[in-house]
PDB file of N, CA and C in Angstrom:
ATOM      1  N   MET Q   1      36.262  -6.413 -29.925  1.00 64.00           N
ATOM      2  CA  MET Q   1      35.581  -6.840 -28.712  1.00 64.00           C
ATOM      3  C   MET Q   1      35.213  -5.622 -27.879  1.00 64.00           C
ATOM      4  N   LYS Q   2      34.173  -5.805 -27.128  1.00 72.00           N
ATOM      5  CA  LYS Q   2      33.706  -4.718 -26.269  1.00 72.00           C
ATOM      6  C   LYS Q   2      34.572  -4.635 -25.013  1.00 72.00           C
ATOM      7  N   GLN Q   3      34.984  -3.424 -24.695  1.00 79.00           N
ATOM      8  CA  GLN Q   3      35.822  -3.244 -23.518  1.00 79.00           C
ATOM      9  C   GLN Q   3      34.948  -3.146 -22.273  1.00 79.00           C
ATOM     10  N   LYS Q   4      35.426  -3.717 -21.200  1.00 80.00           N
ATOM     11  CA  LYS Q   4      34.701  -3.639 -19.940  1.00 80.00           C
ATOM     12  C   LYS Q   4      34.914  -2.272 -19.311  1.00 80.00           C
ATOM     13  N   LYS Q   5      33.852  -1.747 -18.731  1.00 81.00           N
ATOM     14  CA  LYS Q   5      33.967  -0.462 -18.056  1.00 81.00           C
ATOM     15  C   LYS Q   5      34.663  -0.655 -16.716  1.00 81.00           C
ATOM     16  N   LYS Q   6      35.493   0.312 -16.374  1.00 79.00           N
ATOM     17  CA  LYS Q   6      36.157   0.255 -15.081  1.00 79.00           C
ATOM     18  C   LYS Q   6      35.168   0.652 -13.999  1.00 79.00           C
ATOM     19  N   LYS Q   7      35.226  -0.033 -12.902  1.00 77.00           N
ATOM     20  CA  LYS Q   7      34.363   0.292 -11.769  1.00 77.00           C
ATOM     21  C   LYS Q   7      34.915   1.533 -11.078  1.00 77.00           C
ATOM     22  N   ILE Q   8      34.051   2.517 -10.931  1.00 74.00           N
ATOM     23  CA  ILE Q   8      34.473   3.773 -10.315  1.00 74.00           C
ATOM     24  C   ILE Q   8      34.325   3.641  -8.799  1.00 74.00           C
ATOM     25  N   ILE Q   9      35.396   3.898  -8.096  1.00 72.00           N
ATOM     26  CA  ILE Q   9      35.372   3.868  -6.639  1.00 72.00           C
ATOM     27  C   ILE Q   9      35.580   5.290  -6.144  1.00 72.00           C
ATOM     28  N   TYR Q  10      34.591   5.788  -5.453  1.00 70.00           N
ATOM     29  CA  TYR Q  10      34.669   7.155  -4.937  1.00 70.00           C
ATOM     30  C   TYR Q  10      35.444   7.177  -3.633  1.00 70.00           C
ATOM     31  N   LYS Q  11      36.211   8.218  -3.432  1.00 70.00           N
ATOM     32  CA  LYS Q  11      36.993   8.336  -2.207  1.00 70.00           C
ATOM     33  C   LYS Q  11      36.101   8.567  -0.998  1.00 70.00           C
ATOM     34  N   GLU Q  12      34.932   9.202  -1.220  1.00 71.00           N
ATOM     35  CA  GLU Q  12      34.036   9.504  -0.104  1.00 71.00           C
ATOM     36  C   GLU Q  12      33.303   8.260   0.395  1.00 71.00           C
ATOM     37  N   ASP Q  13      33.211   7.222  -0.426  1.00 67.00           N
ATOM     38  CA  ASP Q  13      32.469   6.017  -0.071  1.00 67.00           C
ATOM     39  C   ASP Q  13      33.346   5.119   0.777  1.00 67.00           C
ATOM     40  N   ASP Q  14      32.999   4.994   2.053  1.00 70.00           N
ATOM     41  CA  ASP Q  14      33.779   4.131   2.934  1.00 70.00           C
ATOM     42  C   ASP Q  14      33.044   2.832   3.262  1.00 70.00           C
ATOM     43  N   GLY Q  15      31.873   2.593   2.619  1.00 69.00           N
ATOM     44  CA  GLY Q  15      31.181   1.330   2.798  1.00 69.00           C
ATOM     45  C   GLY Q  15      30.151   1.328   3.898  1.00 69.00           C
ATOM     46  N   ARG Q  16      30.007   2.429   4.622  1.00 71.00           N
ATOM     47  CA  ARG Q  16      29.018   2.470   5.683  1.00 71.00           C
ATOM     48  C   ARG Q  16      27.625   2.715   5.110  1.00 71.00           C
ATOM     49  N   THR Q  17      26.627   2.213   5.819  1.00 63.00           N
ATOM     50  CA  THR Q  17      25.248   2.443   5.431  1.00 63.00           C
ATOM     51  C   THR Q  17      24.654   3.452   6.404  1.00 63.00           C
ATOM     52  N   LEU Q  18      24.097   4.523   5.860  1.00 65.00           N
ATOM     53  CA  LEU Q  18      23.519   5.544   6.719  1.00 65.00           C
ATOM     54  C   LEU Q  18      22.139   5.149   7.218  1.00 65.00           C
ATOM     55  N   TYR Q  19      21.406   4.389   6.434  1.00 65.00           N
ATOM     56  CA  TYR Q  19      20.074   3.947   6.821  1.00 65.00           C
ATOM     57  C   TYR Q  19      20.013   2.443   6.650  1.00 65.00           C
ATOM     58  N   PRO Q  20      19.656   1.702   7.686  1.00 62.00           N
ATOM     59  CA  PRO Q  20      19.594   0.247   7.547  1.00 62.00           C
ATOM     60  C   PRO Q  20      18.457  -0.150   6.611  1.00 62.00           C
ATOM     61  N   MET Q  21      18.726  -1.026   5.688  1.00 63.00           N
ATOM     62  CA  MET Q  21      17.744  -1.445   4.697  1.00 63.00           C
ATOM     63  C   MET Q  21      17.062  -2.758   5.081  1.00 63.00           C
ATOM     64  N   ASN Q  22      16.990  -3.059   6.360  1.00 64.00           N
ATOM     65  CA  ASN Q  22      16.365  -4.299   6.785  1.00 64.00           C
ATOM     66  C   ASN Q  22      14.978  -4.062   7.362  1.00 64.00           C
ATOM     67  N   GLY Q  23      14.307  -2.992   6.986  1.00 62.00           N
ATOM     68  CA  GLY Q  23      12.977  -2.685   7.499  1.00 62.00           C
ATOM     69  C   GLY Q  23      11.949  -3.711   7.097  1.00 62.00           C
ATOM     70  N   VAL Q  24      12.090  -4.293   5.915  1.00 59.00           N
ATOM     71  CA  VAL Q  24      11.132  -5.285   5.443  1.00 59.00           C
ATOM     72  C   VAL Q  24      11.208  -6.525   6.324  1.00 59.00           C
ATOM     73  N   TYR Q  25      12.399  -6.938   6.644  1.00 59.00           N
ATOM     74  CA  TYR Q  25      12.551  -8.141   7.450  1.00 59.00           C
ATOM     75  C   TYR Q  25      12.062  -7.911   8.874  1.00 59.00           C
ATOM     76  N   ALA Q  26      12.243  -6.735   9.396  1.00 57.00           N
ATOM     77  CA  ALA Q  26      11.787  -6.437  10.750  1.00 57.00           C
ATOM     78  C   ALA Q  26      10.271  -6.484  10.823  1.00 57.00           C
ATOM     79  N   GLN Q  27       9.584  -6.030   9.790  1.00 57.00           N
ATOM     80  CA  GLN Q  27       8.126  -6.063   9.783  1.00 57.00           C
ATOM     81  C   GLN Q  27       7.628  -7.503   9.705  1.00 57.00           C
ATOM     82  N   GLN Q  28       8.290  -8.339   8.923  1.00 56.00           N
ATOM     83  CA  GLN Q  28       7.866  -9.725   8.811  1.00 56.00           C
ATOM     84  C   GLN Q  28       8.054 -10.450  10.139  1.00 56.00           C
ATOM     85  N   GLU Q  29       9.143 -10.186  10.845  1.00 57.00           N
ATOM     86  CA  GLU Q  29       9.373 -10.820  12.139  1.00 57.00           C
ATOM     87  C   GLU Q  29       8.329 -10.357  13.146  1.00 57.00           C
ATOM     88  N   HIS Q  30       7.946  -9.098  13.066  1.00 54.00           N
ATOM     89  CA  HIS Q  30       6.953  -8.562  13.986  1.00 54.00           C
ATOM     90  C   HIS Q  30       5.603  -9.239  13.776  1.00 54.00           C
ATOM     91  N   LYS Q  31       5.245  -9.527  12.535  1.00 56.00           N
ATOM     92  CA  LYS Q  31       3.975 -10.175  12.245  1.00 56.00           C
ATOM     93  C   LYS Q  31       3.954 -11.603  12.765  1.00 56.00           C
ATOM     94  N   LYS Q  32       5.088 -12.264  12.720  1.00 56.00           N
ATOM     95  CA  LYS Q  32       5.141 -13.641  13.187  1.00 56.00           C
ATOM     96  C   LYS Q  32       4.925 -13.711  14.693  1.00 56.00           C
ATOM     97  N   GLU Q  33       5.454 -12.735  15.422  1.00 55.00           N
ATOM     98  CA  GLU Q  33       5.326 -12.756  16.873  1.00 55.00           C
ATOM     99  C   GLU Q  33       3.893 -12.484  17.310  1.00 55.00           C
ATOM    100  N   GLU Q  34       3.200 -11.639  16.564  1.00 62.00           N
ATOM    101  CA  GLU Q  34       1.871 -11.212  16.963  1.00 62.00           C
ATOM    102  C   GLU Q  34       0.825 -12.045  16.222  1.00 62.00           C
ATOM    103  N   SER Q  35       0.246 -13.026  16.887  1.00 67.00           N
ATOM    104  CA  SER Q  35      -0.780 -13.852  16.266  1.00 67.00           C
ATOM    105  C   SER Q  35      -2.064 -13.751  17.089  1.00 67.00           C
ATOM    106  N   LEU Q  36      -3.189 -13.813  16.396  1.00 73.00           N
ATOM    107  CA  LEU Q  36      -4.477 -13.713  17.040  1.00 73.00           C
ATOM    108  C   LEU Q  36      -5.173 -15.064  16.988  1.00 73.00           C
ATOM    109  N   ASP Q  37      -5.775 -15.438  18.077  1.00 84.00           N
ATOM    110  CA  ASP Q  37      -6.589 -16.647  18.108  1.00 84.00           C
ATOM    111  C   ASP Q  37      -8.040 -16.216  18.007  1.00 84.00           C
ATOM    112  N   VAL Q  38      -8.605 -16.362  16.805  1.00 87.00           N
ATOM    113  CA  VAL Q  38      -9.946 -15.885  16.538  1.00 87.00           C
ATOM    114  C   VAL Q  38     -10.772 -17.043  16.005  1.00 87.00           C
ATOM    115  N   ASN Q  39     -11.967 -17.200  16.567  1.00 90.00           N
ATOM    116  CA  ASN Q  39     -12.840 -18.257  16.069  1.00 90.00           C
ATOM    117  C   ASN Q  39     -13.736 -17.721  14.953  1.00 90.00           C
ATOM    118  N   LYS Q  40     -14.626 -18.583  14.423  1.00 92.00           N
ATOM    119  CA  LYS Q  40     -15.436 -18.216  13.260  1.00 92.00           C
ATOM    120  C   LYS Q  40     -16.406 -17.082  13.571  1.00 92.00           C
ATOM    121  N   LYS Q  41     -17.000 -17.087  14.749  1.00 93.00           N
ATOM    122  CA  LYS Q  41     -17.948 -16.030  15.108  1.00 93.00           C
ATOM    123  C   LYS Q  41     -17.255 -14.669  15.170  1.00 93.00           C
ATOM    124  N   GLU Q  42     -16.071 -14.644  15.731  1.00 92.00           N
ATOM    125  CA  GLU Q  42     -15.337 -13.384  15.832  1.00 92.00           C
ATOM    126  C   GLU Q  42     -14.900 -12.884  14.454  1.00 92.00           C
ATOM    127  N   LYS Q  43     -14.491 -13.807  13.579  1.00 91.00           N
ATOM    128  CA  LYS Q  43     -14.129 -13.405  12.222  1.00 91.00           C
ATOM    129  C   LYS Q  43     -15.329 -12.822  11.490  1.00 91.00           C
ATOM    130  N   LYS Q  44     -16.484 -13.461  11.651  1.00 94.00           N
ATOM    131  CA  LYS Q  44     -17.699 -12.973  11.013  1.00 94.00           C
ATOM    132  C   LYS Q  44     -18.064 -11.596  11.550  1.00 94.00           C
ATOM    133  N   ALA Q  45     -17.918 -11.386  12.843  1.00 94.00           N
ATOM    134  CA  ALA Q  45     -18.212 -10.082  13.443  1.00 94.00           C
ATOM    135  C   ALA Q  45     -17.237  -9.016  12.947  1.00 94.00           C
ATOM    136  N   MET Q  46     -15.969  -9.380  12.767  1.00 92.00           N
ATOM    137  CA  MET Q  46     -14.980  -8.421  12.252  1.00 92.00           C
ATOM    138  C   MET Q  46     -15.297  -8.029  10.817  1.00 92.00           C
ATOM    139  N   ARG Q  47     -15.685  -9.021   9.983  1.00 93.00           N
ATOM    140  CA  ARG Q  47     -16.057  -8.714   8.605  1.00 93.00           C
ATOM    141  C   ARG Q  47     -17.287  -7.817   8.554  1.00 93.00           C
ATOM    142  N   ARG Q  48     -18.262  -8.103   9.387  1.00 94.00           N
ATOM    143  CA  ARG Q  48     -19.484  -7.301   9.418  1.00 94.00           C
ATOM    144  C   ARG Q  48     -19.189  -5.865   9.841  1.00 94.00           C
ATOM    145  N   ALA Q  49     -18.342  -5.696  10.826  1.00 94.00           N
ATOM    146  CA  ALA Q  49     -17.964  -4.354  11.267  1.00 94.00           C
ATOM    147  C   ALA Q  49     -17.210  -3.610  10.169  1.00 94.00           C
ATOM    148  N   LEU Q  50     -16.360  -4.320   9.450  1.00 92.00           N
ATOM    149  CA  LEU Q  50     -15.625  -3.703   8.340  1.00 92.00           C
ATOM    150  C   LEU Q  50     -16.590  -3.199   7.275  1.00 92.00           C
ATOM    151  N   PHE Q  51     -17.572  -4.017   6.906  1.00 92.00           N
ATOM    152  CA  PHE Q  51     -18.542  -3.595   5.904  1.00 92.00           C
ATOM    153  C   PHE Q  51     -19.382  -2.428   6.399  1.00 92.00           C
ATOM    154  N   GLN Q  52     -19.727  -2.410   7.674  1.00 94.00           N
ATOM    155  CA  GLN Q  52     -20.505  -1.295   8.217  1.00 94.00           C
ATOM    156  C   GLN Q  52     -19.709   0.005   8.178  1.00 94.00           C
ATOM    157  N   ILE Q  53     -18.410  -0.085   8.323  1.00 93.00           N
ATOM    158  CA  ILE Q  53     -17.573   1.111   8.277  1.00 93.00           C
ATOM    159  C   ILE Q  53     -17.319   1.538   6.835  1.00 93.00           C
ATOM    160  N   MET Q  54     -17.052   0.586   5.951  1.00 94.00           N
ATOM    161  CA  MET Q  54     -16.651   0.918   4.590  1.00 94.00           C
ATOM    162  C   MET Q  54     -17.817   1.210   3.653  1.00 94.00           C
ATOM    163  N   LEU Q  55     -19.018   0.710   3.945  1.00 95.00           N
ATOM    164  CA  LEU Q  55     -20.155   0.911   3.055  1.00 95.00           C
ATOM    165  C   LEU Q  55     -20.524   2.385   2.876  1.00 95.00           C
ATOM    166  N   PRO Q  56     -20.610   3.204   3.930  1.00 95.00           N
ATOM    167  CA  PRO Q  56     -20.903   4.623   3.697  1.00 95.00           C
ATOM    168  C   PRO Q  56     -19.839   5.329   2.870  1.00 95.00           C
ATOM    169  N   ARG Q  57     -18.597   4.966   3.046  1.00 95.00           N
ATOM    170  CA  ARG Q  57     -17.523   5.564   2.257  1.00 95.00           C
ATOM    171  C   ARG Q  57     -17.658   5.184   0.785  1.00 95.00           C
ATOM    172  N   LEU Q  58     -17.973   3.924   0.521  1.00 96.00           N
ATOM    173  CA  LEU Q  58     -18.161   3.471  -0.845  1.00 96.00           C
ATOM    174  C   LEU Q  58     -19.336   4.194  -1.491  1.00 96.00           C
ATOM    175  N   ILE Q  59     -20.416   4.354  -0.763  1.00 97.00           N
ATOM    176  CA  ILE Q  59     -21.583   5.055  -1.296  1.00 97.00           C
ATOM    177  C   ILE Q  59     -21.228   6.501  -1.616  1.00 97.00           C
ATOM    178  N   CYS Q  60     -20.483   7.169  -0.757  1.00 97.00           N
ATOM    179  CA  CYS Q  60     -20.071   8.560  -1.015  1.00 97.00           C
ATOM    180  C   CYS Q  60     -19.215   8.655  -2.270  1.00 97.00           C
ATOM    181  N   VAL Q  61     -18.304   7.720  -2.467  1.00 97.00           N
ATOM    182  CA  VAL Q  61     -17.457   7.736  -3.657  1.00 97.00           C
ATOM    183  C   VAL Q  61     -18.302   7.528  -4.910  1.00 97.00           C
ATOM    184  N   LEU Q  62     -19.247   6.581  -4.868  1.00 98.00           N
ATOM    185  CA  LEU Q  62     -20.101   6.331  -6.023  1.00 98.00           C
ATOM    186  C   LEU Q  62     -20.983   7.534  -6.330  1.00 98.00           C
ATOM    187  N   ILE Q  63     -21.517   8.196  -5.308  1.00 98.00           N
ATOM    188  CA  ILE Q  63     -22.318   9.399  -5.519  1.00 98.00           C
ATOM    189  C   ILE Q  63     -21.453  10.499  -6.137  1.00 98.00           C
ATOM    190  N   GLY Q  64     -20.226  10.643  -5.676  1.00 98.00           N
ATOM    191  CA  GLY Q  64     -19.306  11.631  -6.241  1.00 98.00           C
ATOM    192  C   GLY Q  64     -19.042  11.379  -7.718  1.00 98.00           C
ATOM    193  N   PHE Q  65     -18.806  10.117  -8.094  1.00 98.00           N
ATOM    194  CA  PHE Q  65     -18.610   9.794  -9.504  1.00 98.00           C
ATOM    195  C   PHE Q  65     -19.869  10.073 -10.310  1.00 98.00           C
ATOM    196  N   GLY Q  66     -21.020   9.774  -9.736  1.00 98.00           N
ATOM    197  CA  GLY Q  66     -22.280  10.038 -10.426  1.00 98.00           C
ATOM    198  C   GLY Q  66     -22.492  11.519 -10.664  1.00 98.00           C
ATOM    199  N   ILE Q  67     -22.204  12.338  -9.677  1.00 98.00           N
ATOM    200  CA  ILE Q  67     -22.346  13.788  -9.828  1.00 98.00           C
ATOM    201  C   ILE Q  67     -21.385  14.300 -10.898  1.00 98.00           C
ATOM    202  N   CYS Q  68     -20.147  13.837 -10.881  1.00 97.00           N
ATOM    203  CA  CYS Q  68     -19.175  14.251 -11.908  1.00 97.00           C
ATOM    204  C   CYS Q  68     -19.645  13.824 -13.294  1.00 97.00           C
ATOM    205  N   PHE Q  69     -20.188  12.617 -13.408  1.00 97.00           N
ATOM    206  CA  PHE Q  69     -20.688  12.146 -14.693  1.00 97.00           C
ATOM    207  C   PHE Q  69     -21.834  13.028 -15.178  1.00 97.00           C
ATOM    208  N   LEU Q  70     -22.761  13.374 -14.294  1.00 97.00           N
ATOM    209  CA  LEU Q  70     -23.884  14.222 -14.695  1.00 97.00           C
ATOM    210  C   LEU Q  70     -23.424  15.615 -15.108  1.00 97.00           C
ATOM    211  N   ILE Q  71     -22.483  16.194 -14.370  1.00 97.00           N
ATOM    212  CA  ILE Q  71     -21.961  17.523 -14.721  1.00 97.00           C
ATOM    213  C   ILE Q  71     -21.308  17.483 -16.104  1.00 97.00           C
ATOM    214  N   LEU Q  72     -20.477  16.472 -16.347  1.00 96.00           N
ATOM    215  CA  LEU Q  72     -19.811  16.373 -17.652  1.00 96.00           C
ATOM    216  C   LEU Q  72     -20.814  16.084 -18.760  1.00 96.00           C
ATOM    217  N   TYR Q  73     -21.841  15.278 -18.471  1.00 96.00           N
ATOM    218  CA  TYR Q  73     -22.840  14.953 -19.485  1.00 96.00           C
ATOM    219  C   TYR Q  73     -23.591  16.210 -19.931  1.00 96.00           C
ATOM    220  N   PHE Q  74     -24.055  17.003 -18.969  1.00 95.00           N
ATOM    221  CA  PHE Q  74     -24.812  18.203 -19.315  1.00 95.00           C
ATOM    222  C   PHE Q  74     -23.922  19.308 -19.871  1.00 95.00           C
ATOM    223  N   TRP Q  75     -22.662  19.342 -19.436  1.00 94.00           N
ATOM    224  CA  TRP Q  75     -21.744  20.382 -19.902  1.00 94.00           C
ATOM    225  C   TRP Q  75     -21.353  20.132 -21.360  1.00 94.00           C
ATOM    226  N   LEU Q  76     -21.086  18.871 -21.713  1.00 91.00           N
ATOM    227  CA  LEU Q  76     -20.617  18.550 -23.048  1.00 91.00           C
ATOM    228  C   LEU Q  76     -21.756  18.257 -24.020  1.00 91.00           C
ATOM    229  N   LYS Q  77     -22.975  18.308 -23.576  1.00 85.00           N
ATOM    230  CA  LYS Q  77     -24.130  18.008 -24.427  1.00 85.00           C
ATOM    231  C   LYS Q  77     -24.367  19.070 -25.455  1.00 85.00           C
TER     232      LYS Q  77
END
């Protein structure tokens, strides 16, 4: 039969926690307290503003990939 391993108890370990591990729960409680009352027009305006901000960034990333593709295409040709 397989022998069970003995649990090692370190003398330095006194059971205290140096950093509280409840950060996830604190964030969830914070989200519950903070609620926004937004109607359909405001949601549509928020989405439109998001696209106006993110569209130039997306275009820059696509142009960057295109330039890299062209450099590799001509280099390896």
